[in-house]
């Protein structure tokens, strides 16, 4: 792969089989900047990711790229626990999406997740309904920067999270397992989405009261986060396992993984609200 053609490399890191690839090649156009930001953010390198998004937004390319960049920025705030900030960016993303179905669905799913994080469960459910309807009308709606399976997987995550928040553990488990199945069908692409789907499933199983199954899924996913360099997901899993216990790591080791992951995120420009 030559340096003059970075899109395939960046696509493999953002939405493909190499989510832990680092360093990433430089980006020039809007698509490359977006892919690089997505990949860096998935690794917890938020300062790098935000710089690429800022450059993309400064150039103000056609609406879909601006919308997707805004949704991506929102996702970073949401990952770090800042749902109110994320809501503002997702709202801007929806306004800039125009007729682009993928960008519109991305923004609506983000808004649903933001509402959920702010305790607005009915609003979250209504936004998921809108996102589902738009996705159904447009088909998968994915552009050249992401496989078509990504959006249904994201919908499954938020549906599972909404069910958890509502106290419906069995429904949460079913939605989460659907996300795992969709992500598995996409492999070797969407490797990061497969790991995230396992994270959601572990949480859903915990919500359903099946701690042994939750622990088993989380332990395997914890290894995957190390293999693929997905530090934010590693932090999330360590937080879960600190509460329910791990079958393969002692409490001190889990606490160390959690704290080291948080420290990495902080060093690379992320500010965890929970910290």
C-alpha positions as CSV (number, residue, x, y, z in Angstrom):
1,X,0.0,0.0,0.0
2,X,1.5,3.3,-1.0
3,X,1.2,6.5,1.0
4,X,-0.7,8.0,-1.9
5,X,-3.7,5.7,-1.4
6,X,-4.5,5.8,2.4
7,X,-8.2,5.2,2.1
8,X,-8.1,1.4,2.2
9,X,-5.7,1.5,5.2
10,X,-7.8,4.0,7.1
11,X,-11.0,2.1,6.2
12,X,-9.6,-1.1,7.6
13,X,-8.7,0.7,10.9
14,X,-12.0,2.5,11.2
15,X,-14.5,-0.1,10.0
16,X,-12.5,-3.2,9.1
17,X,-10.3,-5.9,10.4
18,X,-7.4,-3.7,11.8
19,X,-9.0,-1.4,14.4
20,X,-5.7,-1.3,16.4
21,X,-3.5,-0.2,13.6
22,X,-1.1,2.6,14.7
23,X,0.4,4.9,13.5
24,X,-2.2,5.8,10.9
25,X,-1.3,7.3,7.5
26,X,-2.0,11.1,7.1
27,X,-5.3,12.1,5.8
28,X,-6.1,14.7,3.2
29,X,-9.7,14.6,1.9
30,X,-12.9,14.6,3.9
31,X,-13.4,10.9,3.8
32,X,-9.8,10.2,4.9
33,X,-10.1,12.7,7.8
34,X,-13.3,11.0,9.0
35,X,-11.9,7.5,8.7
36,X,-8.8,8.5,10.6
37,X,-10.8,10.2,13.3
38,X,-13.1,7.1,13.8
39,X,-10.1,4.8,14.0
40,X,-8.1,7.0,16.4
41,X,-11.2,7.5,18.6
42,X,-11.8,3.8,18.8
43,X,-8.3,3.4,20.2
44,X,-8.9,6.2,22.8
45,X,-6.6,8.6,21.0
46,X,-9.2,11.4,21.3
47,X,-6.9,14.4,20.8
48,X,-5.8,13.1,17.4
49,X,-9.3,12.2,16.5
50,X,-10.7,15.6,17.5
51,X,-8.0,17.3,15.5
52,X,-8.9,15.5,12.3
53,X,-12.6,16.3,12.9
54,X,-11.8,19.9,13.5
55,X,-9.9,20.1,10.2
56,X,-12.8,18.4,8.4
57,X,-15.3,20.8,9.8
58,X,-13.1,23.8,9.1
59,X,-13.1,22.8,5.4
60,X,-16.9,22.6,5.4
61,X,-17.2,19.9,2.7
62,X,-20.6,18.7,1.3
63,X,-23.2,18.1,4.0
64,X,-22.9,14.3,4.5
65,X,-19.2,14.6,5.6
66,X,-20.0,17.4,8.0
67,X,-23.0,15.5,9.4
68,X,-20.9,12.3,9.9
69,X,-18.1,14.3,11.5
70,X,-20.5,15.9,13.9
71,X,-22.0,12.4,14.8
72,X,-18.5,11.1,15.3
73,X,-17.6,14.0,17.6
74,X,-20.9,13.3,19.5
75,X,-20.0,9.7,19.9
76,X,-16.7,10.6,21.5
77,X,-18.4,12.8,24.1
78,X,-20.9,10.1,24.7
79,X,-18.2,7.5,25.2
80,X,-16.7,9.7,27.9
81,X,-20.0,10.3,29.7
82,X,-20.9,13.8,28.4
83,X,-24.3,13.1,27.0
84,X,-25.6,16.6,27.0
85,X,-22.6,17.8,25.0
86,X,-23.1,14.8,22.6
87,X,-26.8,15.8,22.1
88,X,-25.8,19.2,20.8
89,X,-23.5,17.7,18.2
90,X,-26.0,15.0,17.2
91,X,-28.6,17.6,16.7
92,X,-26.3,19.6,14.4
93,X,-25.5,16.3,12.6
94,X,-29.2,15.7,11.9
95,X,-29.7,19.2,10.6
96,X,-26.8,18.8,8.2
97,X,-27.7,15.3,7.0
98,X,-30.3,16.6,4.5
99,X,-31.4,13.7,2.3
100,X,-28.5,11.5,3.2
101,X,-30.0,8.4,4.8
102,X,-26.9,7.1,6.4
103,X,-26.0,10.4,8.0
104,X,-29.6,10.9,9.2
105,X,-29.8,7.4,10.8
106,X,-26.4,7.9,12.4
107,X,-27.6,11.2,13.9
108,X,-30.9,9.8,15.1
109,X,-29.3,6.8,16.8
110,X,-26.9,9.1,18.5
111,X,-29.7,11.3,19.7
112,X,-31.5,8.2,21.0
113,X,-28.4,7.2,22.9
114,X,-27.9,10.8,24.2
115,X,-31.5,10.9,25.5
116,X,-31.0,7.5,27.2
117,X,-27.9,8.8,28.9
118,X,-29.9,11.8,30.2
119,X,-32.7,9.6,31.5
120,X,-35.2,10.5,28.9
121,X,-36.3,7.0,28.0
122,X,-39.5,7.8,26.1
123,X,-37.6,10.3,23.9
124,X,-35.0,7.7,23.3
125,X,-37.6,5.1,22.2
126,X,-39.2,7.7,19.8
127,X,-35.9,8.5,18.2
128,X,-35.1,4.8,17.7
129,X,-38.5,4.5,16.0
130,X,-37.6,7.3,13.6
131,X,-34.1,5.9,13.0
132,X,-35.6,2.4,12.2
133,X,-38.2,3.9,9.8
134,X,-35.6,5.9,7.9
135,X,-33.3,2.9,7.7
136,X,-36.1,0.7,6.5
137,X,-37.0,3.2,3.8
138,X,-33.4,3.7,2.6
139,X,-32.2,0.1,2.9
140,X,-28.8,-0.2,4.7
141,X,-28.0,3.4,3.6
142,X,-24.2,3.0,4.0
143,X,-21.8,5.0,1.9
144,X,-18.3,4.2,0.8
145,X,-16.8,4.8,4.2
146,X,-18.7,2.1,6.1
147,X,-20.2,-1.4,5.5
148,X,-24.0,-1.5,5.4
149,X,-24.3,-3.7,8.4
150,X,-23.0,-1.0,10.8
151,X,-26.3,0.9,11.3
152,X,-28.5,-2.1,12.3
153,X,-25.8,-3.1,14.8
154,X,-25.8,0.4,16.3
155,X,-29.6,0.2,16.6
156,X,-29.3,-3.1,18.4
157,X,-26.9,-1.6,20.9
158,X,-29.1,1.3,21.8
159,X,-32.2,-0.9,21.9
160,X,-30.4,-3.1,24.4
161,X,-29.3,-0.2,26.5
162,X,-32.8,1.3,26.5
163,X,-34.2,-2.1,27.7
164,X,-31.5,-2.2,30.4
165,X,-32.4,1.3,31.6
166,X,-36.1,0.3,31.7
167,X,-35.4,-2.8,33.8
168,X,-36.2,-5.3,31.0
169,X,-33.2,-7.5,31.3
170,X,-34.5,-10.3,29.0
171,X,-35.3,-7.9,26.2
172,X,-31.9,-6.3,26.6
173,X,-30.2,-9.7,26.3
174,X,-32.2,-10.5,23.1
175,X,-31.3,-7.1,21.4
176,X,-27.7,-7.5,22.4
177,X,-27.5,-11.0,21.0
178,X,-29.0,-9.7,17.8
179,X,-26.2,-7.1,17.6
180,X,-23.6,-9.8,18.2
181,X,-25.1,-12.0,15.4
182,X,-25.1,-9.1,12.9
183,X,-21.5,-8.1,13.7
184,X,-20.4,-11.8,13.4
185,X,-21.9,-12.0,9.9
186,X,-19.9,-8.9,8.9
187,X,-16.5,-10.4,9.9
188,X,-13.6,-9.8,9.1
189,X,-15.0,-6.3,8.7
190,X,-16.5,-4.4,11.6
191,X,-14.1,-6.0,14.1
192,X,-14.5,-3.1,16.5
193,X,-18.3,-3.4,16.2
194,X,-18.0,-7.1,17.1
195,X,-16.1,-6.4,20.3
196,X,-18.5,-3.5,21.2
197,X,-21.4,-5.9,20.6
198,X,-19.9,-8.3,23.1
199,X,-19.5,-5.5,25.6
200,X,-23.2,-4.6,25.3
201,X,-24.1,-8.3,25.6
202,X,-22.1,-8.6,28.8
203,X,-23.9,-5.7,30.3
204,X,-27.3,-7.0,29.1
205,X,-26.6,-10.4,30.6
206,X,-25.7,-8.7,33.9
207,X,-29.0,-6.8,33.7
208,X,-30.9,-10.0,33.1
209,X,-29.3,-11.5,36.3
210,X,-27.1,-14.0,34.5
211,X,-23.8,-13.0,36.1
212,X,-21.9,-16.1,35.2
213,X,-22.7,-15.6,31.5
214,X,-21.9,-11.9,31.7
215,X,-18.6,-12.7,33.3
216,X,-17.7,-15.2,30.6
217,X,-18.5,-12.8,27.8
218,X,-16.7,-9.9,29.4
219,X,-13.6,-11.9,30.1
220,X,-13.3,-12.9,26.4
221,X,-14.0,-9.5,25.2
222,X,-11.4,-8.0,27.6
223,X,-8.8,-10.1,25.8
224,X,-10.1,-8.9,22.5
225,X,-9.8,-5.2,23.5
226,X,-6.1,-5.8,24.2
227,X,-5.6,-7.7,20.9
228,X,-7.2,-4.9,18.9
229,X,-6.1,-1.9,20.9
230,X,-9.6,-0.7,21.9
231,X,-8.8,1.1,25.1
232,X,-12.2,2.8,25.7
233,X,-13.9,-0.6,25.5
234,X,-11.3,-2.1,27.7
235,X,-12.0,0.5,30.3
236,X,-15.7,-0.2,30.1
237,X,-15.3,-3.9,30.5
238,X,-12.9,-3.5,33.4
239,X,-15.5,-1.3,35.1
240,X,-18.1,-4.0,34.7
241,X,-15.8,-6.8,35.9
242,X,-14.8,-4.7,38.9
243,X,-18.5,-5.0,39.9
244,X,-19.3,-8.6,39.1
245,X,-15.9,-10.2,39.3
246,X,-13.8,-11.9,36.7
247,X,-13.2,-15.6,36.3
248,X,-9.7,-15.1,34.8
249,X,-8.4,-12.0,36.5
250,X,-8.2,-11.1,40.2
251,X,-9.8,-7.9,41.6
252,X,-6.4,-6.1,41.8
253,X,-5.6,-6.9,38.2
254,X,-9.0,-5.8,37.0
255,X,-8.7,-2.5,38.9
256,X,-5.2,-2.0,37.4
257,X,-6.6,-2.6,33.9
258,X,-9.4,-0.1,34.6
259,X,-7.0,2.5,36.0
260,X,-4.4,2.1,33.2
261,X,-7.1,2.4,30.5
262,X,-8.4,5.5,32.1
263,X,-4.9,7.0,32.3
264,X,-4.3,6.2,28.7
265,X,-7.5,7.9,27.7
266,X,-6.6,11.0,29.8
267,X,-3.1,11.2,28.3
268,X,-4.5,11.1,24.8
269,X,-7.0,13.9,25.2
270,X,-10.1,12.3,26.7
271,X,-11.8,13.4,29.9
272,X,-13.9,10.7,31.5
273,X,-16.8,12.3,33.3
274,X,-16.9,9.4,35.8
275,X,-13.4,10.2,36.8
